[in-house]
CSV table of C-alpha atoms in Angstrom, one decimal:
chain,number,residue,atom,x,y,z
V,1164,MET,CA,97.9,22.4,186.0
V,1165,ASN,CA,97.2,19.3,187.7
V,1166,VAL,CA,100.0,18.0,190.1
V,1167,HIS,CA,100.1,14.7,187.9
V,1168,GLU,CA,100.7,16.5,184.7
V,1169,LEU,CA,103.8,18.2,186.1
V,1170,PRO,CA,107.1,17.5,184.1
V,1171,THR,CA,109.1,14.7,185.5
V,1172,THR,CA,112.7,15.4,186.8
V,1173,GLY,CA,114.0,12.1,187.4
V,1174,LEU,CA,114.4,13.0,190.8
V,1175,LYS,CA,112.5,11.6,193.8
V,1176,MET,CA,110.7,14.5,195.7
V,1177,GLU,CA,109.4,14.7,199.1
V,1178,CYS,CA,107.0,17.4,199.9
V,1179,PRO,CA,103.1,17.8,200.3
V,1180,PHE,CA,102.9,17.5,196.4
V,1181,THR,CA,104.1,13.9,196.6
V,1182,TRP,CA,102.6,12.8,199.9
V,1183,GLU,CA,99.3,11.7,198.4
V,1184,LEU,CA,97.2,14.1,200.7
V,1185,ASP,CA,93.5,13.5,200.0
V,1186,LEU,CA,92.6,15.9,197.1
V,1187,LYS,CA,89.0,16.4,198.1
V,1188,LEU,CA,90.1,17.5,201.5
V,1189,VAL,CA,92.7,19.7,200.1
V,1190,LEU,CA,90.4,21.4,197.7
V,1191,ASN,CA,87.8,21.8,200.6
V,1192,PHE,CA,90.3,23.0,203.1
V,1193,CYS,CA,89.4,26.3,204.8
V,1194,LYS,CA,92.1,28.3,206.4
V,1195,LYS,CA,89.8,29.4,209.2
V,1196,GLU,CA,89.6,26.0,210.5
V,1197,ARG,CA,93.3,25.5,210.9
V,1198,THR,CA,96.2,28.0,211.5
V,1199,ILE,CA,99.9,27.8,211.0
V,1200,THR,CA,101.4,26.6,214.0
V,1201,ASN,CA,103.2,29.3,216.2
V,1202,ASP,CA,106.9,29.1,215.5
V,1203,GLU,CA,107.4,29.7,219.3
V,1204,ILE,CA,105.8,26.3,219.9
V,1205,SER,CA,107.6,24.5,217.2
V,1206,PRO,CA,109.5,25.9,214.4
V,1207,VAL,CA,109.6,22.8,212.4
V,1208,MET,CA,105.8,22.3,212.7
V,1209,SER,CA,105.3,25.9,211.5
V,1210,PHE,CA,107.8,25.2,208.8
V,1211,ILE,CA,106.0,22.2,207.6
V,1212,ASP,CA,102.4,23.8,208.1
V,1213,MET,CA,103.7,26.6,205.8
V,1214,ASN,CA,104.8,24.4,203.1
V,1215,THR,CA,101.5,22.4,203.2
V,1216,PHE,CA,99.6,25.6,203.0
V,1217,ALA,CA,101.4,26.6,200.1
V,1218,TYR,CA,100.7,23.4,198.4
V,1219,ILE,CA,96.8,23.7,199.4
V,1220,ARG,CA,96.6,27.3,198.1
V,1221,SER,CA,98.2,26.3,194.8
V,1222,MET,CA,95.9,23.5,194.4
V,1223,GLN,CA,92.9,25.7,195.0
V,1224,GLY,CA,94.2,27.9,192.4
V,1225,LYS,CA,95.3,30.8,194.8
V,1226,ILE,CA,98.5,31.3,193.1
V,1227,VAL,CA,99.2,34.8,194.9
V,1228,ALA,CA,98.7,33.3,198.3
V,1229,ALA,CA,100.9,30.2,197.4
V,1230,GLU,CA,103.7,32.5,196.3
V,1231,GLU,CA,103.3,34.6,199.2
V,1232,LEU,CA,103.9,31.5,201.5
V,1233,ILE,CA,106.9,30.6,199.5
V,1234,GLU,CA,108.4,33.9,200.1
V,1235,LYS,CA,107.7,33.6,203.7
V,1236,ILE,CA,109.1,30.2,204.0
V,1237,ASN,CA,112.3,31.5,202.2
V,1238,ALA,CA,112.5,34.5,204.7
V,1239,THR,CA,112.4,32.3,207.8
V,1240,TRP,CA,114.5,29.7,206.6
V,1241,ASP,CA,117.7,31.1,208.4
V,1242,ASN,CA,115.8,30.8,211.6
V,1243,ILE,CA,114.8,27.2,210.8
V,1244,TYR,CA,118.2,26.3,209.8
V,1245,GLU,CA,119.6,27.6,213.2
V,1246,ASN,CA,117.1,26.0,215.1
V,1247,VAL,CA,117.3,22.7,213.6
V,1248,SER,CA,121.1,22.7,213.4
V,1249,GLU,CA,121.3,23.2,217.2
V,1250,GLN,CA,118.9,20.4,218.0
V,1251,LYS,CA,120.5,17.3,216.0
V,1252,VAL,CA,117.2,15.5,215.7
V,1253,TYR,CA,116.1,16.6,212.4
V,1254,SER,CA,117.8,16.5,209.0
V,1255,ILE,CA,118.3,20.0,207.7
V,1256,ASP,CA,118.9,18.5,204.2
V,1257,VAL,CA,115.6,16.8,204.3
V,1258,LEU,CA,113.8,20.1,205.4
V,1259,MET,CA,115.7,22.1,202.7
V,1260,HIS,CA,114.5,19.5,200.2
V,1261,ILE,CA,111.0,19.9,201.3
V,1262,LYS,CA,111.2,23.6,201.0
V,1263,ASP,CA,112.8,23.5,197.5
V,1264,ALA,CA,110.6,20.8,196.1
V,1265,THR,CA,107.5,22.6,197.3
V,1266,ALA,CA,108.6,25.7,195.5
V,1267,TYR,CA,109.6,23.8,192.5
V,1268,TYR,CA,106.2,22.2,191.9
V,1269,ILE,CA,104.5,25.6,192.5
V,1270,TYR,CA,106.7,27.5,190.3
V,1271,SER,CA,106.1,24.8,187.6
V,1272,MET,CA,102.5,24.8,187.9
V,1273,ILE,CA,102.2,28.6,187.4
V,1274,GLY,CA,104.6,28.6,184.5
V,1275,LYS,CA,107.7,30.2,185.9
V,1276,LYS,CA,110.1,27.9,184.3
V,1277,ASP,CA,113.2,29.8,185.2
V,1278,LYS,CA,112.4,29.6,188.8
V,1279,ALA,CA,111.3,26.1,188.6
V,1280,LYS,CA,114.7,25.1,187.1
V,1281,GLU,CA,116.7,27.2,189.8
V,1282,MET,CA,114.8,25.2,192.6
V,1283,GLU,CA,115.4,21.8,190.5
V,1284,SER,CA,119.1,22.3,190.5
V,1285,LYS,CA,119.2,22.7,194.3
V,1286,ILE,CA,117.0,19.6,195.1
V,1287,LYS,CA,118.9,16.5,196.4
V,1288,ASP,CA,117.3,13.2,195.2
V,1289,ALA,CA,115.2,12.0,198.1
V,1290,ASN,CA,116.5,8.4,197.3
V,1291,ASN,CA,119.7,9.6,199.0
V,1292,PHE,CA,118.0,10.1,202.4
V,1293,LYS,CA,118.9,6.9,204.0
V,1294,SER,CA,120.0,7.8,207.6
V,1295,ASP,CA,117.4,7.3,210.5
V,1296,ILE,CA,117.5,11.1,211.2
V,1297,GLU,CA,116.6,11.8,207.5
V,1298,LYS,CA,113.9,9.1,207.3
V,1299,GLY,CA,112.3,10.3,210.6
V,1300,THR,CA,112.3,13.9,209.4
V,1301,ILE,CA,110.4,12.7,206.1
V,1302,VAL,CA,107.9,10.7,207.9
V,1303,GLY,CA,107.5,13.2,210.6
V,1304,SER,CA,106.9,15.9,208.3
V,1305,ARG,CA,104.4,13.7,206.4
V,1306,ALA,CA,102.4,13.3,209.7
V,1307,ILE,CA,102.4,17.0,210.2
V,1308,ALA,CA,101.0,17.7,206.8
V,1309,SER,CA,98.3,15.0,207.2
V,1310,GLY,CA,97.6,16.5,210.6
V,1311,LEU,CA,96.0,19.7,208.9
V,1312,PHE,CA,93.2,17.2,207.9
V,1313,TYR,CA,93.2,15.1,211.1
V,1314,GLU,CA,89.4,14.5,211.2
V,1315,LYS,CA,89.9,12.2,208.2
V,1316,SER,CA,93.4,11.2,208.5
V,1317,VAL,CA,94.2,11.0,212.4
V,1318,ASP,CA,95.1,7.0,212.0
V,1319,THR,CA,97.6,8.0,209.2
V,1320,CYS,CA,99.1,10.7,211.5
V,1321,ILE,CA,99.5,8.3,214.5
V,1322,LYS,CA,101.2,5.8,212.4
V,1323,LEU,CA,103.6,8.2,210.6
V,1324,ALA,CA,104.3,10.1,213.9
V,1325,LYS,CA,105.1,6.8,215.6
V,1326,GLN,CA,107.3,5.7,212.8
V,1327,ALA,CA,109.2,9.0,213.0
V,1328,SER,CA,109.7,8.4,216.7
V,1329,SER,CA,111.3,5.2,216.1
V,1330,TYR,CA,113.6,6.6,213.6
V,1331,SER,CA,114.5,9.6,216.0
V,1332,PRO,CA,113.6,8.6,219.5
V,1333,ASN,CA,115.2,11.7,220.9
V,1334,CYS,CA,113.0,14.0,219.0
V,1335,ALA,CA,110.5,15.4,221.3
V,1336,LEU,CA,108.3,16.8,218.5
V,1337,TRP,CA,107.7,13.4,217.0
V,1338,HIS,CA,106.7,12.1,220.4
V,1339,TYR,CA,104.4,15.2,221.0
V,1340,PHE,CA,102.7,14.9,217.6
V,1341,THR,CA,102.0,11.0,218.4
V,1342,ALA,CA,100.4,12.3,221.7
V,1343,LYS,CA,98.5,14.9,220.1
V,1344,CYS,CA,97.0,12.7,217.5
V,1345,LEU,CA,96.2,10.0,220.0
V,1346,ARG,CA,94.3,12.7,222.1
V,1347,ILE,CA,92.4,13.9,219.0
V,1348,LYS,CA,91.4,10.4,218.1
V,1349,ARG,CA,90.4,9.6,221.8
V,1350,ARG,CA,88.2,12.8,222.0
V,1351,TYR,CA,87.0,12.2,218.4
V,1352,ASP,CA,85.7,8.7,219.2
V,1353,ASN,CA,84.6,9.5,222.8
V,1354,PHE,CA,85.0,12.9,224.2
V,1355,SER,CA,84.8,11.9,227.8
V,1356,ALA,CA,87.4,8.8,227.4
V,1357,MET,CA,90.2,8.5,229.8
V,1358,VAL,CA,93.8,9.0,228.6
V,1359,SER,CA,95.3,5.9,227.6
V,1360,GLU,CA,98.8,4.7,228.9
V,1361,GLU,CA,100.1,5.2,225.3
V,1362,GLU,CA,99.1,8.8,225.2
V,1363,LYS,CA,100.1,9.5,228.6
V,1364,ASN,CA,103.5,8.0,228.0
V,1365,ALA,CA,104.0,10.0,224.7
V,1366,PHE,CA,103.2,13.3,226.3
V,1367,LEU,CA,105.7,12.6,229.3
V,1368,LYS,CA,108.3,11.4,226.9
V,1369,CYS,CA,108.2,14.8,224.8
V,1370,TYR,CA,108.4,16.8,227.9
V,1371,GLU,CA,111.4,14.6,229.3
V,1372,LEU,CA,113.2,15.5,225.9
V,1373,SER,CA,112.3,19.2,225.6
V,1374,GLN,CA,111.0,20.8,228.8
V,1375,SER,CA,109.1,23.7,227.1
V,1376,LEU,CA,106.4,25.7,228.4
V,1377,ASP,CA,104.0,24.2,225.7
V,1378,TYR,CA,104.8,20.7,226.5
V,1379,ARG,CA,104.5,21.6,230.2
V,1380,ILE,CA,100.9,22.7,229.5
V,1381,CYS,CA,100.1,19.5,227.6
V,1382,ILE,CA,101.4,17.4,230.6
V,1383,ALA,CA,98.9,19.5,232.8
V,1384,ARG,CA,96.0,19.1,230.5
V,1385,MET,CA,96.7,15.5,230.3
V,1386,TYR,CA,96.6,14.9,234.0
V,1387,LYS,CA,93.4,17.0,234.0
V,1388,GLU,CA,91.8,14.6,231.6
V,1389,SER,CA,93.2,11.7,233.5
V,1390,LYS,CA,91.3,13.1,236.6
V,1391,ASN,CA,94.5,13.6,238.4
V,1392,TRP,CA,93.4,17.1,239.7
V,1393,LYS,CA,96.3,17.6,242.2
V,1394,LYS,CA,99.1,17.4,239.8
V,1395,CYS,CA,97.0,19.6,237.2
V,1396,SER,CA,96.6,22.1,239.7
V,1397,GLU,CA,100.3,22.2,240.8
V,1398,ILE,CA,101.5,22.5,237.2
V,1399,PHE,CA,99.0,25.3,236.4
V,1400,ASN,CA,99.7,27.3,239.4
V,1401,GLU,CA,103.4,27.0,238.8
V,1402,ILE,CA,103.1,28.2,235.3
V,1403,TYR,CA,100.8,31.2,236.5
V,1404,LEU,CA,103.5,32.3,239.0
V,1405,GLN,CA,105.8,32.6,236.1
V,1406,LYS,CA,103.5,35.4,234.6
V,1407,PRO,CA,103.5,34.2,231.2
V,1408,THR,CA,102.7,36.9,228.4
V,1409,ARG,CA,101.4,34.8,225.4
V,1410,GLN,CA,97.7,34.9,224.8
V,1411,LYS,CA,97.4,31.2,224.4
V,1412,VAL,CA,99.0,30.4,227.7
V,1413,ARG,CA,96.9,33.0,229.6
V,1414,LEU,CA,93.6,31.4,228.0
V,1415,ILE,CA,94.7,27.9,229.1
V,1416,LEU,CA,95.4,29.0,232.5
V,1417,ALA,CA,92.0,31.0,232.6
V,1418,LEU,CA,90.1,27.9,231.7
V,1419,SER,CA,91.9,25.8,234.3
V,1420,PHE,CA,91.2,28.4,237.0
V,1421,ILE,CA,87.6,28.6,235.8
V,1422,ASN,CA,87.2,24.9,236.2
V,1423,SER,CA,88.8,24.9,239.5
V,1424,LYS,CA,86.5,27.8,240.6
V,1425,ASP,CA,89.8,30.1,241.4
V,1426,PHE,CA,87.9,32.9,239.8
V,1427,SER,CA,90.3,35.6,240.8
V,1428,LYS,CA,93.1,34.1,239.0
V,1429,ALA,CA,90.9,33.4,236.1
V,1430,LYS,CA,89.7,37.0,236.0
V,1431,ASP,CA,93.2,38.2,236.2
V,1432,CYS,CA,94.4,36.0,233.1
V,1433,LEU,CA,91.5,37.3,231.2
V,1434,ASP,CA,91.9,40.9,232.2
V,1435,TYR,CA,95.6,40.6,231.1
V,1436,ILE,CA,94.5,39.8,227.6
V,1437,GLU,CA,92.0,42.5,227.6
V,1438,SER,CA,94.7,45.0,228.6
V,1439,THR,CA,97.4,43.6,226.3
V,1440,VAL,CA,95.8,42.3,223.0
V,1441,PRO,CA,93.8,44.7,220.6
V,1442,PRO,CA,90.2,43.5,220.0
V,1443,GLU,CA,91.2,42.6,216.5
V,1444,LYS,CA,93.7,40.2,217.6
V,1445,ARG,CA,91.9,38.5,220.4
V,1446,SER,CA,91.1,34.8,219.6
V,1447,LYS,CA,87.6,33.5,219.7
V,1448,THR,CA,88.8,31.4,222.5
V,1449,TYR,CA,89.1,34.5,224.6
V,1450,TYR,CA,85.4,35.3,224.3
V,1451,HIS,CA,84.5,31.6,224.7
V,1452,TYR,CA,86.3,31.4,228.2
V,1453,LEU,CA,85.1,34.9,229.2
V,1454,ALA,CA,81.6,33.5,228.5
V,1455,LYS,CA,82.6,30.5,230.6
V,1456,TYR,CA,83.8,32.8,233.4
V,1457,TYR,CA,80.5,34.9,233.4
V,1458,GLU,CA,78.4,31.7,233.3
V,1459,ALA,CA,80.4,30.4,236.3
V,1460,ASN,CA,79.6,33.5,238.2
V,1461,LYS,CA,75.8,33.2,237.1
V,1462,ASP,CA,76.0,36.5,235.1
V,1463,TYR,CA,74.0,34.7,232.1
V,1464,PRO,CA,73.3,37.9,229.9
V,1465,LYS,CA,77.0,38.4,229.6
V,1466,ALA,CA,77.9,34.9,229.2
V,1467,LYS,CA,75.5,34.8,226.2
V,1468,GLU,CA,76.8,37.8,224.7
V,1469,ASN,CA,80.2,36.4,224.7
V,1470,TYR,CA,79.3,33.0,223.5
V,1471,LYS,CA,77.6,34.7,220.6
V,1472,ILE,CA,80.8,36.4,219.6
V,1473,ALA,CA,82.8,33.2,220.1
V,1474,THR,CA,80.3,31.0,217.9
V,1475,LEU,CA,79.8,33.5,214.9
V,1476,GLN,CA,81.7,31.0,212.5
V,1477,ALA,CA,81.8,27.2,212.2
V,1478,ASP,CA,85.1,27.1,213.8
V,1479,ASN,CA,84.5,26.8,217.6
V,1480,PHE,CA,82.5,23.7,218.3
V,1481,PRO,CA,83.6,23.5,222.0
V,1482,ALA,CA,82.2,27.0,222.4
V,1483,ASP,CA,78.9,26.1,220.5
V,1484,ILE,CA,78.5,23.1,222.9
V,1485,ASP,CA,79.1,25.3,225.9
V,1486,TYR,CA,76.6,27.8,224.7
V,1487,LEU,CA,74.1,25.0,224.0
V,1488,ASN,CA,74.5,23.8,227.6
V,1489,LEU,CA,74.0,27.4,228.7
V,1490,ILE,CA,70.7,27.6,226.8
V,1491,ARG,CA,69.8,24.2,228.2
V,1492,LYS,CA,70.3,25.4,231.8
V,1493,THR,CA,68.2,28.7,231.3
V,1494,ASP,CA,65.6,27.3,228.7
V,1495,SER,CA,62.0,27.4,230.2
V,1496,LYS,CA,60.3,26.6,226.8
V,1497,ASN,CA,60.3,22.7,226.9
V,1498,ASN,CA,63.6,22.5,225.2
V,1499,TYR,CA,62.3,24.7,222.3
V,1500,ASN,CA,65.5,27.0,222.4
V,1501,VAL,CA,67.7,24.0,222.9
V,1502,ILE,CA,66.4,22.2,219.9
V,1503,LYS,CA,66.5,25.4,217.8
V,1504,HIS,CA,70.3,25.9,218.7
V,1505,LEU,CA,70.9,22.2,217.9
V,1506,LYS,CA,69.5,22.5,214.6
V,1507,SER,CA,71.4,25.5,213.8
V,1508,MET,CA,74.4,23.9,214.7
V,1509,ILE,CA,73.8,20.9,212.5
V,1510,GLU,CA,73.6,23.3,209.6
V,1511,LYS,CA,76.7,25.2,210.6
V,1512,TYR,CA,78.9,22.1,211.1
V,1513,LYS,CA,77.2,20.1,208.3
V,1514,ASP,CA,80.7,19.2,206.8
V,1515,LYS,CA,81.9,17.8,210.2
V,1516,GLU,CA,80.3,14.3,210.3
V,1517,SER,CA,81.1,13.3,213.8
V,1518,PHE,CA,79.8,16.8,215.2
V,1519,VAL,CA,76.6,16.3,213.2
V,1520,LEU,CA,76.2,12.7,214.4
V,1521,GLN,CA,76.6,13.9,218.0
V,1522,MET,CA,73.9,16.6,217.5
V,1523,TYR,CA,71.4,14.1,216.0
V,1524,LEU,CA,71.9,11.8,219.0
V,1525,ASP,CA,71.5,14.7,221.2
V,1526,LEU,CA,68.2,15.7,219.5
V,1527,ALA,CA,66.9,12.0,219.5
V,1528,THR,CA,67.6,11.6,223.2
V,1529,ILE,CA,65.8,15.0,224.0
V,1530,TYR,CA,62.7,13.7,222.0
V,1531,LEU,CA,63.0,10.2,223.7
V,1532,PHE,CA,63.6,11.2,227.3
V,1533,GLN,CA,62.2,14.8,227.9
V,1534,ASN,CA,59.8,15.7,224.9
V,1535,LYS,CA,58.4,12.0,224.9
V,1536,ASN,CA,58.0,12.3,221.1
V,1537,LEU,CA,59.1,8.7,219.9
V,1538,LYS,CA,58.5,9.5,216.3
V,1539,LEU,CA,60.9,12.3,216.2
V,1540,ALA,CA,63.4,10.2,218.5
V,1541,ALA,CA,63.3,7.5,215.9
V,1542,ASP,CA,63.9,9.8,212.9
V,1543,TYR,CA,67.0,11.4,214.6
V,1544,PHE,CA,68.4,8.1,215.8
V,1545,LEU,CA,68.1,6.6,212.2
V,1546,MET,CA,69.8,9.8,210.7
V,1547,ALA,CA,72.7,9.5,213.2
V,1548,ILE,CA,73.1,5.6,212.6
V,1549,LYS,CA,72.9,6.2,208.6
V,1550,MET,CA,75.9,8.5,209.0
V,1551,ASP,CA,78.1,5.7,210.2
V,1552,PRO,CA,76.7,2.8,211.7
V,1553,CYS,CA,80.0,1.7,213.3
V,1554,HIS,CA,80.8,5.1,214.9
V,1555,PRO,CA,82.1,4.6,218.6
V,1556,GLN,CA,79.6,7.3,219.8
V,1557,LEU,CA,76.8,4.8,219.0
V,1558,GLU,CA,78.1,2.3,221.6
V,1559,ASN,CA,79.0,4.9,224.2
V,1560,PHE,CA,76.9,8.0,224.0
V,1561,GLN,CA,76.9,10.3,227.1
V,1562,LEU,CA,73.6,12.3,227.7
V,1563,PRO,CA,74.7,15.8,227.5
V,1564,TRP,CA,72.5,16.7,230.4
V,1565,LYS,CA,73.5,13.8,232.6
V,1566,HIS,CA,77.2,13.8,232.5
V,1567,LYS,CA,77.4,10.2,234.2
V,1568,THR,CA,74.8,8.6,232.1
V,1569,LYS,CA,76.0,6.8,229.1
V,1570,TYR,CA,74.0,4.6,226.6
V,1571,ASN,CA,74.6,2.1,223.7
V,1572,ILE,CA,72.3,3.4,221.3
V,1573,PHE,CA,71.5,0.3,219.7
V,1574,GLU,CA,70.3,-1.2,223.0
V,1575,LEU,CA,68.6,1.9,223.8
V,1576,ILE,CA,66.5,2.0,220.5
V,1577,SER,CA,65.8,-1.8,221.0
V,1578,LYS,CA,64.4,-1.2,224.6
V,1579,GLU,CA,62.6,2.2,224.2
V,1580,ILE,CA,61.6,2.5,220.7
V,1581,LEU,CA,61.3,-0.8,218.6
V,1582,THR,CA,57.6,-2.1,219.1
V,1583,GLU,CA,55.7,-5.0,217.8
V,1584,ASN,CA,53.9,-2.8,215.3
V,1585,GLU,CA,56.7,-1.8,213.0
V,1586,ASN,CA,54.4,0.2,210.7
V,1587,ASN,CA,53.8,3.2,213.0
V,1588,TYR,CA,56.4,5.3,211.6
V,1589,GLY,CA,56.6,4.1,208.0
V,1590,ASN,CA,60.0,2.5,207.2
V,1591,THR,CA,62.0,4.0,210.1
V,1592,LEU,CA,61.5,1.5,212.6
V,1593,LYS,CA,62.2,-1.3,210.1
V,1594,GLU,CA,65.4,0.1,209.4
V,1595,LEU,CA,66.3,0.7,213.0
V,1596,LYS,CA,65.5,-2.7,213.8
V,1597,ASN,CA,67.8,-4.0,210.7
V,1598,TYR,CA,70.7,-1.7,212.0
V,1599,CYS,CA,70.2,-3.3,215.5
V,1600,ILE,CA,70.3,-6.7,214.1
V,1601,GLU,CA,73.4,-6.0,212.1
V,1602,TYR,CA,75.0,-4.5,215.3
V,1603,LYS,CA,74.2,-7.6,217.3
V,1604,LYS,CA,75.9,-9.8,214.7
V,1605,ARG,CA,79.0,-7.7,214.7
V,1606,VAL,CA,79.2,-7.9,218.3
V,1607,GLU,CA,78.7,-11.6,218.3
V,1608,ASN,CA,81.3,-12.0,215.4
V,1609,ASN,CA,83.8,-9.8,217.5
V,1610,VAL,CA,83.4,-12.0,220.4
V,1611,LEU,CA,83.9,-15.3,218.4
V,1612,ASP,CA,87.0,-13.7,216.8
């Protein structure tokens, strides 16, 4: 049954079924790409994730999985209730409403009328949620649900999270989620872009309101990405001395110590995971960072071995990029293996437009600057631009093998590829020239505005 065919109740309901999530993204959603937030990090985020996953599974026709999630949500409700009641920054009534409304829709979809009626009798009309805390809980929950599809909905997430913060300014989670989404957008648009004041202040505010270990780690990472190495190092060393036990925290510390060349501490963190976490429960990130550790110590065979484990599936793009850079570092075949790996990544991440665009540009610049093949360079530049002529990477693309060298792709094409003879490569140069002209007009119009 389609959600739009469900019986009307006369009640306004707030839950993933009514939040107008993109149905195409829902149907194509892969659980491997996103996981339910650990409730140690945020019980409320975990709770909303579970409800959204239940909605996704039901819309995908995976009814058993959806019902299992409803049972899991009910089983964890007492913990959620206790946690939320203590904090006073969320509405317990709204969260209960979301839980019951989600269950109502799922039971209605699968024909369990008695259970659906039972849920309906419990549900409070969402029109009655009028306090700021209630409004904040609704829009904040919508932000978290949309966040499962952040690559396509990050602007919506930011807008909703900011709105939630305005309703409930003392809620650390809404400030954290605002900061998290701002970071995602920044790195999505330009991976190496500096942290904005808005993002920095949102992270600092969430930690001011709730001095949790996870928020502390976010602050350290924020300082790292702001190139404030001293503060970053101080925080990570403080956390290390506390001897954390969670795998995720140990991995974050390991990466920090690898980057700062404190290899004894990095190895200690990785060894801790090896000795305490069974192989089947070790995350892909463990193998990624173990590979980085070996690479940093110039043990390239072991680095490659672990990169291969970390990149088996299309769910670890950072590891694939690091593996690519190792291949780039060790390839002696005129970029043959680099190009081969890039092409395999394009196939692997074909559903991730921004990643594919980045790899097209990588290939184009390899052919342009290193292999001196202008025809193939032009082809890949055109493929990248056709994906999204207005993508931020096109104005500020950083050469992967020269970290401080950036190019405006349109200017680069105009200077290095476009020639008097536009028939050399069929229509490719004509199309590139048209895109460059369109870009120039956009820039001129923006200046005039």
